[in-house]
Every structure is written in C-alpha cells, then in structure tokens.
Coordinates of C-alpha atoms in Angstrom, one line a residue:
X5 CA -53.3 -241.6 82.7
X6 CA -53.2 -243.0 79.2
X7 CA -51.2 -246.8 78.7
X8 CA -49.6 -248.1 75.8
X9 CA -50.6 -251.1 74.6
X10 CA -47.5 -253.7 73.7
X11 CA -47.6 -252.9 70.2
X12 CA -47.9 -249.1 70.6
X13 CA -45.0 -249.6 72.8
X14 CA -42.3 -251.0 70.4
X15 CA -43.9 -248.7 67.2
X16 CA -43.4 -245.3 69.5
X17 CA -39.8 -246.8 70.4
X18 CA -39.1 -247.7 66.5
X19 CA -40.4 -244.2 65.7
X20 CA -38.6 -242.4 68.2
X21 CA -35.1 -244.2 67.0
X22 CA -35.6 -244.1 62.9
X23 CA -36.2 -240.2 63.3
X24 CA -33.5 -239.9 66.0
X25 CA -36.0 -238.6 68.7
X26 CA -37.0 -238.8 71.9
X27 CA -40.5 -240.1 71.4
X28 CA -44.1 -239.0 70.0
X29 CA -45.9 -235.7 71.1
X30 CA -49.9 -235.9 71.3
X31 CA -51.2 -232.4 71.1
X32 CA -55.1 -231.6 71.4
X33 CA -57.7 -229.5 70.1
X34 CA -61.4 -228.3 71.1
X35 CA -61.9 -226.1 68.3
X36 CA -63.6 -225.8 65.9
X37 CA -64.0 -230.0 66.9
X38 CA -62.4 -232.0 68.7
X39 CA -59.0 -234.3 67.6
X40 CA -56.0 -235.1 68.2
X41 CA -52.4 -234.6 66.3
X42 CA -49.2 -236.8 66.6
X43 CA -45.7 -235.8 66.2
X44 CA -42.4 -236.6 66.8
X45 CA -40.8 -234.9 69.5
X46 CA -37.3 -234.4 70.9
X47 CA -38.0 -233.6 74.4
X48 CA -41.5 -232.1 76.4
X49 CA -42.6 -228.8 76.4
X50 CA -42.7 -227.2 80.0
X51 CA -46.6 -228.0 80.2
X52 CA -46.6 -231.6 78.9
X53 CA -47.4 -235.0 80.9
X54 CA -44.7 -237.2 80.1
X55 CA -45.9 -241.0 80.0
X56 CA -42.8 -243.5 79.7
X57 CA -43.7 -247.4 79.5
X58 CA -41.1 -249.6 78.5
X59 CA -38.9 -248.0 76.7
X60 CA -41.3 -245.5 75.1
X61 CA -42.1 -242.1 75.5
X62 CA -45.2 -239.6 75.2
X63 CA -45.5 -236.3 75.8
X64 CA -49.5 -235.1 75.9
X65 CA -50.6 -231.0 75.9
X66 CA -52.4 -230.2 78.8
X67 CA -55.5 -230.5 76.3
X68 CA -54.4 -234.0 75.2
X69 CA -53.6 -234.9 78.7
X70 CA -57.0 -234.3 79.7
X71 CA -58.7 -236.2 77.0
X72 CA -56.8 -239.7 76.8
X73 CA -56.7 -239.7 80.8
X74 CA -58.7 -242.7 81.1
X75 CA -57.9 -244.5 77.3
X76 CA -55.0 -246.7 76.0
X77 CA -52.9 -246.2 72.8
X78 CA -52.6 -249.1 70.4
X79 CA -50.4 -248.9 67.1
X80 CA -50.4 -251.1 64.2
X81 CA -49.1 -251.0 60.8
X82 CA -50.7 -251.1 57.5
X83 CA -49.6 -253.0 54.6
X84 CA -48.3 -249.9 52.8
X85 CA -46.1 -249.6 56.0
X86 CA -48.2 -246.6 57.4
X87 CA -48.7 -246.8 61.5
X88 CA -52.4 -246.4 62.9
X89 CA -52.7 -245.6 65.9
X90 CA -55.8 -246.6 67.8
X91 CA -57.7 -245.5 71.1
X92 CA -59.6 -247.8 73.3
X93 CA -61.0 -247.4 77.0
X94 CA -58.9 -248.3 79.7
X95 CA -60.2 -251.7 81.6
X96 CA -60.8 -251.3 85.2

C-alpha cells in the first residue's frame, strides 16, 4: 500500500486544512498513457482506498490504487511556493 514520506505527510495535512478538506484524491489513468492526477478531496468515493498516516489522508481510484501499491509519496515545495510531489519505491 503506498506510504507517505514525513514531508508528504505534513504538505497533504497543510493542503487538506488551507482548502478546508478532508485530504488529497489520486486518481489514475491507462489511456491513451499512463499518469496520475491529484486533487483535493472532501471525502472517498465508494471505490477508493483510503491511506491515513499521521494525520493525513489519501484517497486512490482503484486504478491509482493499483499503481502506487508498492511506492511512497514525497512532497516538497518549490521556491515559487508550488508543492511537487514525488514517487519513489518502497524499501523492503
């Protein structure tokens, strides 16, 4: 199941609360390539995974589910003030 890295942690949470959310929705595509798209999100749809870690809260598509299973989420932000989020593998 996908992790949050520390920093993604707080930046979903600091999302969430300046947009009066719940958290972030990651929703995923096969066509015509693959990618995913991030959103804020008041609650889960009736198909999402919810991940909760410390305060913060994803919901992943069944699609987007699926892809980050095995992967971890990092966040940073840019000096414009713009968040990047990040994907790495999982460590075993």
């Amino acid at each position: 199941m996908l992790t949050l890295t520390e920093n993604a942690t707080t930046i979903v949470k600091t999302i969430a609360e300046q947009s009066e959310t719940a958290g972030i929705r990651i929703t995923g595509q096969t066509e015509p390539e693959p990618g995913l798209a991030i959103a804020t999100s008041a609650e889960a749809t009736d198909e999402d995974t919810v991940v909760e870690q410390d305060g913060a809260t994803v919901y992943l598509d069944a699609t987007a589910a699926e892809q980050l299973d095995d992967k971890v989420l990092d966040a940073g932000v840019d000096d414009n003030g713009g968040v990047q989020f990040a994907l790495g593998e999982q460590q075993a």
